[in-house]
mmCIF file of C-alpha atoms in Angstrom:
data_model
loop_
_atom_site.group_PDB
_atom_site.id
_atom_site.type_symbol
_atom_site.label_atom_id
_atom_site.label_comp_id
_atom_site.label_asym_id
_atom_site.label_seq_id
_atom_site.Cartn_x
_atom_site.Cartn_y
_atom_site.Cartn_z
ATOM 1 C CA UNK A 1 42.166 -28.973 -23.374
ATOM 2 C CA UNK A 2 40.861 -31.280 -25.926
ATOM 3 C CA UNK A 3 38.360 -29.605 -29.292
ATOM 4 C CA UNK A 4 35.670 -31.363 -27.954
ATOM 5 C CA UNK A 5 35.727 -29.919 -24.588
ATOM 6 C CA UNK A 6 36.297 -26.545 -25.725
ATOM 7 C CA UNK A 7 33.212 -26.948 -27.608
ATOM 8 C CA UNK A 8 31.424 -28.146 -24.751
ATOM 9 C CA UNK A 9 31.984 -25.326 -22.898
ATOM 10 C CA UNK A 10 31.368 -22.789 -25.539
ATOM 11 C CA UNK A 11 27.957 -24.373 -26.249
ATOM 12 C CA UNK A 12 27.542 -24.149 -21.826
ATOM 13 C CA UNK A 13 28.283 -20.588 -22.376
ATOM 14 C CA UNK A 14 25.919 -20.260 -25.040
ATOM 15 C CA UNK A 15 23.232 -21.121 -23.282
ATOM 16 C CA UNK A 16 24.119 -19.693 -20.372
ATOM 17 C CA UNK A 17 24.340 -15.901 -22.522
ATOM 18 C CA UNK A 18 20.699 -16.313 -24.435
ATOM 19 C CA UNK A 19 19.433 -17.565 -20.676
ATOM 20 C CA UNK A 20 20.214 -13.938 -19.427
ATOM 21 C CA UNK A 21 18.898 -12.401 -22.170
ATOM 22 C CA UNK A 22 15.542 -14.143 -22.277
ATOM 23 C CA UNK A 23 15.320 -13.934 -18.509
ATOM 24 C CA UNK A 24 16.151 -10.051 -19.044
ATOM 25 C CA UNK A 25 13.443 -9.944 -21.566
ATOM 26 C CA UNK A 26 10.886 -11.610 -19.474
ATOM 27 C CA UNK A 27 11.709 -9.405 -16.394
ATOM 28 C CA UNK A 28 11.269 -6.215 -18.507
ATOM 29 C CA UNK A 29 7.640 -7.225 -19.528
ATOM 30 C CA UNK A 30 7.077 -8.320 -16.328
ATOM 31 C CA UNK A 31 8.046 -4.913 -14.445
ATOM 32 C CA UNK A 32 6.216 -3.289 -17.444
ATOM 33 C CA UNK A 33 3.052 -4.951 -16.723
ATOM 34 C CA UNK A 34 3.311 -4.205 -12.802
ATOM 35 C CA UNK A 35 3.142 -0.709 -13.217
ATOM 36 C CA UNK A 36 0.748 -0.500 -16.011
ATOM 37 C CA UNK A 37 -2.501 1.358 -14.775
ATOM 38 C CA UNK A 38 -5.722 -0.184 -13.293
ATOM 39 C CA UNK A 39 -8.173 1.651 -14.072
ATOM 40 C CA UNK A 40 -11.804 0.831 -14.667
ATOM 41 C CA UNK A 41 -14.762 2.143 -13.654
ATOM 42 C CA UNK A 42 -15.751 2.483 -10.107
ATOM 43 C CA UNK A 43 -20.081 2.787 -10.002
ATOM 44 C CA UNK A 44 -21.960 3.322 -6.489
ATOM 45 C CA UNK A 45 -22.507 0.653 -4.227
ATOM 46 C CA UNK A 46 -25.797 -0.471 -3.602
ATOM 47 C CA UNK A 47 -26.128 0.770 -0.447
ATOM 48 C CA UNK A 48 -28.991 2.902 2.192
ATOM 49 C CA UNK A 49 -25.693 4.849 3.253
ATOM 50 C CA UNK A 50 -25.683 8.576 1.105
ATOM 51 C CA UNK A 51 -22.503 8.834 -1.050
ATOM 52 C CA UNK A 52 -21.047 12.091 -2.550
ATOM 53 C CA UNK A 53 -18.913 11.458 -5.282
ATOM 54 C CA UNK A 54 -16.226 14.058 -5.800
ATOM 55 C CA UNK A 55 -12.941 15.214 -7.728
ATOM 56 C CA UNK A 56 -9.882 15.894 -6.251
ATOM 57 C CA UNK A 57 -6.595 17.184 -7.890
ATOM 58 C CA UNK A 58 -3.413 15.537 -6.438
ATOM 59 C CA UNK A 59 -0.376 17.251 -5.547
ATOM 60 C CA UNK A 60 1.286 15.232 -8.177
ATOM 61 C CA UNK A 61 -1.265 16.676 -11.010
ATOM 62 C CA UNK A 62 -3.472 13.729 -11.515
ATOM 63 C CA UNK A 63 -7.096 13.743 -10.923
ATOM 64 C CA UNK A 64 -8.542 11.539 -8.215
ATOM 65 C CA UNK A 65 -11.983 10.234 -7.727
ATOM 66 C CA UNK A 66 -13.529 9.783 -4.525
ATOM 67 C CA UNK A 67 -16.560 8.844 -2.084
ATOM 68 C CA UNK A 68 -17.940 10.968 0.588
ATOM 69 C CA UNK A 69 -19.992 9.326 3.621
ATOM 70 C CA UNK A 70 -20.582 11.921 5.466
ATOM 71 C CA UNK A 71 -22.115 12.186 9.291
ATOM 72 C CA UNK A 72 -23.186 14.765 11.668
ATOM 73 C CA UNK A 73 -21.569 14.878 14.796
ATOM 74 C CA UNK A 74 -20.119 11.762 15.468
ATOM 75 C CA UNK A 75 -16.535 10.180 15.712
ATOM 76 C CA UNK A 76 -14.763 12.448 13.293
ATOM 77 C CA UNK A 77 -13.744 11.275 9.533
ATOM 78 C CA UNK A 78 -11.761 8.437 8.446
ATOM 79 C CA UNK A 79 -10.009 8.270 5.317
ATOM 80 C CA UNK A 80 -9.691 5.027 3.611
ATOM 81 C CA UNK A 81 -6.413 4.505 1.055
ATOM 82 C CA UNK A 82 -6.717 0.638 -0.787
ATOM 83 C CA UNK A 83 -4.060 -1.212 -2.240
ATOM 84 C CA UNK A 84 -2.372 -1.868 -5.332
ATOM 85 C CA UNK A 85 -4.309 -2.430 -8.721
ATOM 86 C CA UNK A 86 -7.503 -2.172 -6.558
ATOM 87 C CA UNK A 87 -9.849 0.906 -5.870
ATOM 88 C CA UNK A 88 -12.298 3.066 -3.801
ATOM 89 C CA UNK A 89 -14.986 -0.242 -3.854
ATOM 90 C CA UNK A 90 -12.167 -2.609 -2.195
ATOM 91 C CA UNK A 91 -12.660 -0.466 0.871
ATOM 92 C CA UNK A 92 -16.491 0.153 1.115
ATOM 93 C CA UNK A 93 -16.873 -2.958 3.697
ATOM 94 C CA UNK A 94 -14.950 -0.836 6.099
ATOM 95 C CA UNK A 95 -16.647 2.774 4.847
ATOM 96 C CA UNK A 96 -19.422 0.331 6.333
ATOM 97 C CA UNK A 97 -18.141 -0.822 9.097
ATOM 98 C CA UNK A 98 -16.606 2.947 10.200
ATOM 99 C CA UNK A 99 -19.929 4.412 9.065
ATOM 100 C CA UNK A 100 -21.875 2.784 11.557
ATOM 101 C CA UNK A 101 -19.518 3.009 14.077
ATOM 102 C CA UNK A 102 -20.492 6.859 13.875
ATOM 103 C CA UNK A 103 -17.538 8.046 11.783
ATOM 104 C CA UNK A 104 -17.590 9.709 8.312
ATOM 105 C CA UNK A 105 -15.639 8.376 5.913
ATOM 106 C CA UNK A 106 -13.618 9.563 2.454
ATOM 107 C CA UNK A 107 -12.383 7.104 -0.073
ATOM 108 C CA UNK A 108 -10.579 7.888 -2.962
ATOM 109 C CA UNK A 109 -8.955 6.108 -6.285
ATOM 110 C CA UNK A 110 -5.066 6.502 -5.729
ATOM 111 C CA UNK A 111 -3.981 7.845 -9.351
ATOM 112 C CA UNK A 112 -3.615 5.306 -12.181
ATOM 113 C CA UNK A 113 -6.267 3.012 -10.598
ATOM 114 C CA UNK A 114 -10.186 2.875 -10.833
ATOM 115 C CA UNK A 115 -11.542 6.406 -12.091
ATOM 116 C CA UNK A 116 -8.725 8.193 -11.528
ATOM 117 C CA UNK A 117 -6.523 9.383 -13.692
ATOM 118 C CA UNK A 118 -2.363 8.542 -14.289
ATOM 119 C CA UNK A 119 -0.437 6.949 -16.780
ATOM 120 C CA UNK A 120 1.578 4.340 -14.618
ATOM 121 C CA UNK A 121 1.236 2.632 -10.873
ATOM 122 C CA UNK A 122 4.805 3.520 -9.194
ATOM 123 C CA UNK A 123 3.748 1.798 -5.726
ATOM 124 C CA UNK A 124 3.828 4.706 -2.975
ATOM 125 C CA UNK A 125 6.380 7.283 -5.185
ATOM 126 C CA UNK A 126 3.877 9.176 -6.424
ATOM 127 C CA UNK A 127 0.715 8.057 -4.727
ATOM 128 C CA UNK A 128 1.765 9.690 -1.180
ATOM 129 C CA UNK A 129 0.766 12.932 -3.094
ATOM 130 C CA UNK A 130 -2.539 11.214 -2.983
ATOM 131 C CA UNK A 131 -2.668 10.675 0.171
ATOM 132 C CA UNK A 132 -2.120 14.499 1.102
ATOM 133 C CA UNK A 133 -4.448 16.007 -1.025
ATOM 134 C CA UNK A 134 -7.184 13.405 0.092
ATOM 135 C CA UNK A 135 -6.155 14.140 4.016
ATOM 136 C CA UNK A 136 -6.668 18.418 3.266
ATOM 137 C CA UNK A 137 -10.060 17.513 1.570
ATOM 138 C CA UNK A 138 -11.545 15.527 4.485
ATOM 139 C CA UNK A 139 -9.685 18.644 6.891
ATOM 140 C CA UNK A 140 -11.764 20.842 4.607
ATOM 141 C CA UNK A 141 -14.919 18.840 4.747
ATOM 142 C CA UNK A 142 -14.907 17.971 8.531
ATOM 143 C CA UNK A 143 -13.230 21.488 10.386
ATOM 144 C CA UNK A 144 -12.149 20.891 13.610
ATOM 145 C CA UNK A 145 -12.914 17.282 13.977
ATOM 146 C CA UNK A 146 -10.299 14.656 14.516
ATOM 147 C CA UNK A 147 -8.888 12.345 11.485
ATOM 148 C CA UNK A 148 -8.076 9.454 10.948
ATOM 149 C CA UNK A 149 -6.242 7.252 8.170
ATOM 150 C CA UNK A 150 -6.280 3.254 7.557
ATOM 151 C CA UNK A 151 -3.933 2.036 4.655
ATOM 152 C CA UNK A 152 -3.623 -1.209 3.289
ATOM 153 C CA UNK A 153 -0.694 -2.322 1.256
ATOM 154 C CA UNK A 154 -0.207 0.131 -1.039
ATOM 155 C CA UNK A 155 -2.603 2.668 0.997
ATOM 156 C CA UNK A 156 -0.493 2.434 3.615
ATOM 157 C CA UNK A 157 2.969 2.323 2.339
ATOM 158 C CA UNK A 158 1.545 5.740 0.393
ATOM 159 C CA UNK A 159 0.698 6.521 3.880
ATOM 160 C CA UNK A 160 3.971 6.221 5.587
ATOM 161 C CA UNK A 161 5.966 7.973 2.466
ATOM 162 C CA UNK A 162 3.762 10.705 3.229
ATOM 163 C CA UNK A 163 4.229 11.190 6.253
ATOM 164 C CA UNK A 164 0.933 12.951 7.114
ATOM 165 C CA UNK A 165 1.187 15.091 10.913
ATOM 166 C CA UNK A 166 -2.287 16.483 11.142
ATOM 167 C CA UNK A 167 -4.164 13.236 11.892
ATOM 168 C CA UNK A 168 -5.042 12.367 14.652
ATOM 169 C CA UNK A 169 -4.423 7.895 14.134
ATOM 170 C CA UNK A 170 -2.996 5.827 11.677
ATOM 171 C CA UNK A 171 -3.394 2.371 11.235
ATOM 172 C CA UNK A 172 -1.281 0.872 8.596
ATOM 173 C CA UNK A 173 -2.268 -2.922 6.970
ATOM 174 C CA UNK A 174 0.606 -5.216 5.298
ATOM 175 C CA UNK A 175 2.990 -2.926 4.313
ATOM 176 C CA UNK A 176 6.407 -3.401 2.770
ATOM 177 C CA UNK A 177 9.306 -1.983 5.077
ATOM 178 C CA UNK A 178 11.240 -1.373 1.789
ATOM 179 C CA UNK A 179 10.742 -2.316 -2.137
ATOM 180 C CA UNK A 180 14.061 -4.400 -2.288
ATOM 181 C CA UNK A 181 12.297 -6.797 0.494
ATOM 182 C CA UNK A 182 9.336 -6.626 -1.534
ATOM 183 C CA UNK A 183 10.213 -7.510 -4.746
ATOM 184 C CA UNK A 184 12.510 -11.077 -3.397
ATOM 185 C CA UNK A 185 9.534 -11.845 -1.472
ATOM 186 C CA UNK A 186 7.439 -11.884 -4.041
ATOM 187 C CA UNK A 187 9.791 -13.033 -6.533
ATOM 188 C CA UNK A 188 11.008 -15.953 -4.087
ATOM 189 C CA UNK A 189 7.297 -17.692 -3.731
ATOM 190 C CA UNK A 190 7.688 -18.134 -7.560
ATOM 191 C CA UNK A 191 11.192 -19.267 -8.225
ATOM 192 C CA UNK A 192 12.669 -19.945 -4.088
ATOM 193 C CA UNK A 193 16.233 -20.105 -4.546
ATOM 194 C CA UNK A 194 16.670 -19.310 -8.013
ATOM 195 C CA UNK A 195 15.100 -15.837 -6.817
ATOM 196 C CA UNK A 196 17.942 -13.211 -6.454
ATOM 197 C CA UNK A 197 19.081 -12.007 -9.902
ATOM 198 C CA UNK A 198 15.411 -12.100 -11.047
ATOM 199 C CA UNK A 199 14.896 -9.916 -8.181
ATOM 200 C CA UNK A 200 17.879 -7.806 -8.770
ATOM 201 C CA UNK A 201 16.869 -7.282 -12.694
ATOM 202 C CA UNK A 202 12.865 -6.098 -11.496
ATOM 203 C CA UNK A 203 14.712 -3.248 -8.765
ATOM 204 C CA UNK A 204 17.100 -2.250 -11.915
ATOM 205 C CA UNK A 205 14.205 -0.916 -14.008
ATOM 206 C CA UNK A 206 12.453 1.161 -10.996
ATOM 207 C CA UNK A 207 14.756 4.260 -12.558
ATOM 208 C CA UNK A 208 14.448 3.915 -15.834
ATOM 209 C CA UNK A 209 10.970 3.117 -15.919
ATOM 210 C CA UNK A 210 9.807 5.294 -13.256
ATOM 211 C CA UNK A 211 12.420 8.302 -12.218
ATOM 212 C CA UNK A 212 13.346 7.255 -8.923
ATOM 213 C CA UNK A 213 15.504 4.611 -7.217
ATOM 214 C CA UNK A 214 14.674 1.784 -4.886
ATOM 215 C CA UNK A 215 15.785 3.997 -2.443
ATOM 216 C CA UNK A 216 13.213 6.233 -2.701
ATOM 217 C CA UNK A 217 10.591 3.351 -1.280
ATOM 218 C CA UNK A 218 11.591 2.729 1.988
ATOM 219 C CA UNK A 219 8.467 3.217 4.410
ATOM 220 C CA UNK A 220 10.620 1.843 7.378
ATOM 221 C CA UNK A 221 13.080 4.863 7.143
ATOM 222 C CA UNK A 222 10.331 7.398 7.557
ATOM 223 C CA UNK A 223 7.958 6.017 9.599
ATOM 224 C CA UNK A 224 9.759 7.373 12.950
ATOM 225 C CA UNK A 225 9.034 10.646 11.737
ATOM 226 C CA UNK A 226 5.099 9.698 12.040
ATOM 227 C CA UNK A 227 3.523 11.508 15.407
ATOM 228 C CA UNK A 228 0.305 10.619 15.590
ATOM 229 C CA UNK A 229 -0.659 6.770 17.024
ATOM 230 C CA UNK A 230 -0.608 3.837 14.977
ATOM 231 C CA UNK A 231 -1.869 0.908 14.529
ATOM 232 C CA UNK A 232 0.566 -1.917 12.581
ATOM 233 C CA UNK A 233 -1.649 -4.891 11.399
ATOM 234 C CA UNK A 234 -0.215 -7.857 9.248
ATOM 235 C CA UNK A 235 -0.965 -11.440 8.671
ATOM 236 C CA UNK A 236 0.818 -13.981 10.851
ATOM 237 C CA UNK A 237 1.338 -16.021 7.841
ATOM 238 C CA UNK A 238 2.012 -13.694 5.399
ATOM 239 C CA UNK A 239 4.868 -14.527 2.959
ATOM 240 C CA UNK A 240 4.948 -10.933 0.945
ATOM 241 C CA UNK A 241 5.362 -9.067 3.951
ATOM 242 C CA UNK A 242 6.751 -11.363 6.877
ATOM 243 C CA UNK A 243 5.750 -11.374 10.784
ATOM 244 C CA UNK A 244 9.892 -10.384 10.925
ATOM 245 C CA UNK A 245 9.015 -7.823 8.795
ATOM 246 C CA UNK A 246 6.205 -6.443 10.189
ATOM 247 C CA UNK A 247 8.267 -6.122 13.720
ATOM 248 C CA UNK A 248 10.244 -4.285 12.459
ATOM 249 C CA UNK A 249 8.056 -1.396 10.695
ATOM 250 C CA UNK A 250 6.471 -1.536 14.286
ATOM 251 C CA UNK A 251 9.256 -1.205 16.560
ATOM 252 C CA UNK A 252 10.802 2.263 14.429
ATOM 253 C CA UNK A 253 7.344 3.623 15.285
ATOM 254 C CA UNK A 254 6.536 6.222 17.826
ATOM 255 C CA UNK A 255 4.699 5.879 20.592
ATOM 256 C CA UNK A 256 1.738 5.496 21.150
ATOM 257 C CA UNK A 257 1.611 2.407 19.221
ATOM 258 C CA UNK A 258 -0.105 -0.857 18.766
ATOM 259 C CA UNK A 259 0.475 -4.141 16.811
ATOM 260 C CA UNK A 260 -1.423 -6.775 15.909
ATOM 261 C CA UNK A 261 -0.630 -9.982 13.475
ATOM 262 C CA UNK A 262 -3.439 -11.856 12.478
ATOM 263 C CA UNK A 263 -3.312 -15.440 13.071
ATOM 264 C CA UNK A 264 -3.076 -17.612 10.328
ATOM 265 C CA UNK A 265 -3.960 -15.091 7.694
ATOM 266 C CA UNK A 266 -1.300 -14.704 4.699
ATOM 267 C CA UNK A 267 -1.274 -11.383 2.811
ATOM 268 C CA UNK A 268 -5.214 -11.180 2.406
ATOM 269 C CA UNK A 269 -7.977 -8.482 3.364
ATOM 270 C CA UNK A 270 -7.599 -9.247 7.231
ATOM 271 C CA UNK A 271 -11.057 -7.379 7.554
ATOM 272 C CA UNK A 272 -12.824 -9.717 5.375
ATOM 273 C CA UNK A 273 -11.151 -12.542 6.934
ATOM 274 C CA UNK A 274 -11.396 -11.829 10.650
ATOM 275 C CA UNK A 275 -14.552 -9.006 10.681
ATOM 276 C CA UNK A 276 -15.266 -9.344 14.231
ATOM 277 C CA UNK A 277 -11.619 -9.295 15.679
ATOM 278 C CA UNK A 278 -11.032 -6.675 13.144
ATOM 279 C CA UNK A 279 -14.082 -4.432 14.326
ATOM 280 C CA UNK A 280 -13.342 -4.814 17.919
ATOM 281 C CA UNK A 281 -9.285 -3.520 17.574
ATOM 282 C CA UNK A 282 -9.282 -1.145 14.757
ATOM 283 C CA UNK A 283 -12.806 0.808 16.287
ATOM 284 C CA UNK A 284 -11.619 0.519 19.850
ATOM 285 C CA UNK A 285 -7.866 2.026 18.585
ATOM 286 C CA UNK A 286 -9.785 4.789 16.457
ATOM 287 C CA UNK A 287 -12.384 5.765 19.063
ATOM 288 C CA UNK A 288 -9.497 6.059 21.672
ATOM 289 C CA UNK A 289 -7.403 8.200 20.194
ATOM 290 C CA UNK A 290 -10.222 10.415 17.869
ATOM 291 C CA UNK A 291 -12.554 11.132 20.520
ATOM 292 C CA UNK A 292 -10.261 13.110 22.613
ATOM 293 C CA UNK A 293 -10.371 16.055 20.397
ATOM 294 C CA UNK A 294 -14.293 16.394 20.292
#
């Protein structure tokens, strides 16, 4: 091999070497900004409807803020669980929607978003604590009346890592069936084929960063240990979490169950994008399976 190929193919290496290390570099902020905190605060809606504002303490230690609609004698209590880097307000159009549908309704921050407290986001981990202690307040608050839960995205993965027993429905908006899927969806509407050691390099930090492995995030694998009935919504042309996807989570739940993927709509709020087909499933799947305990 000649000198000048030899340098031609240390200089290829070169490059190749401080490519991987910038790309490592720019994956490490990246991850580092994902799970940075999103908090801000959360004031009353302007709203007719009577709102309690209350404090819970999570069963991971972190203090979480919530709303309290509360009626007399109606439907039961739904609890409402948003998604990620988003809070309590996200979910008023449905506290509006449930509450005049004749349900009461309890909203809370998940930790490290809105006016709760927490130091990082770690995307269902940590929040399905959350979702416990927010499930025992509403029990609390509404004895002997039936409950139910509606998650979206990171509401409902926190959901389904939870695995909550003493509800009485679930319904369960765009969730991830595992984080590895997740990420190199996500990654891959950015970079397509160039996606897979990006991806690889975002999983790798999960421990480090956050105490846990990518194992640990894998609503698919407990989901057939959920009882109650549920309700598995996702857009039809959603490229985060995919109509394949989405059949799956859905056919590793229990019976009964119900599905529903909403044409044409990508990962989005499917409420705010189809209110009246919304309304007419989620209310009709709540009232069925809630009113037979009153």
């Amino acid at each position: 091999m000649n000198c000048e190929k030899k340098t031609g193919i240390r200089i290829f290496l070169i490059v190749i070497f401080i490519g991987l290390i910038f790309g490592a570099l720019a994956s490490w902020l990246v991850a580092g900004s994902l799970v940075e905190p999103a908090q801000k605060e959360v004031g009353l809606p302007n709203t007719s409807i009577p709102i309690k504002s209350f404090k819970i303490e999570s069963k991971s230690g972190e203090n979480l803020s919530g709303w309290h609609l509360k009626r007399q004698g109606f439907n039961g209590v739904v609890v409402l669980f948003h998604g990620v880097r988003a809070s309590k307000a996200s979910m008023f159009t449905r506290a509006k929607l449930l509450y005049g549908a004749g349900f009461s309704v309890v909203l809370i921050d998940f930790q490290s978003h809105g006016g709760s407290s927490g130091n990082r986001i770690t995307f269902g981990y940590l929040e399905k604590y959350d979702v416990l202690a927010t499930i025992e307040y509403a029990r609390v608050q509404h004895l002997n009346e039936p409950i139910g839960v509606i998650g979206v995205s990171l509401g409902g993965v926190s959901t389904v890592l939870a695995m909550p027993q003493n509800i009485d429905a679930l319904v369960i908006e765009s969730i991830y069936p595992d984080i590895q899927r997740a990420v190199h969806n996500r990654v891959k509407t950015r970079l397509g084929v160039f996606s897979w050691l990006p991806s690889k390099i975002l999983l790798a930090q999960l421990e480090p960063r956050l105490g846990f492995s990518a194992t640990e995030l894998s609503p698919i694998e407990k989901i057939d240990a959920i009882a109650p009935p549920i309700f598995v919504i996702s857009g039809g042309a959603d490229i985060y979490t995919t109509e394949e996807e989405t059949k799956q989570i859905y056919s590793k739940a229990n019976q009964p169950k119900q599905l529903w993927l909403a044409k044409g709509i990508g990962h989005k709020d499917i409420y705010n994008e189809s209110p009246l087909a919304y309304e007419k499933k989620v209310i009709g799947f709540l009232k069925k399976y809630m009113a037979k305990e009153l």
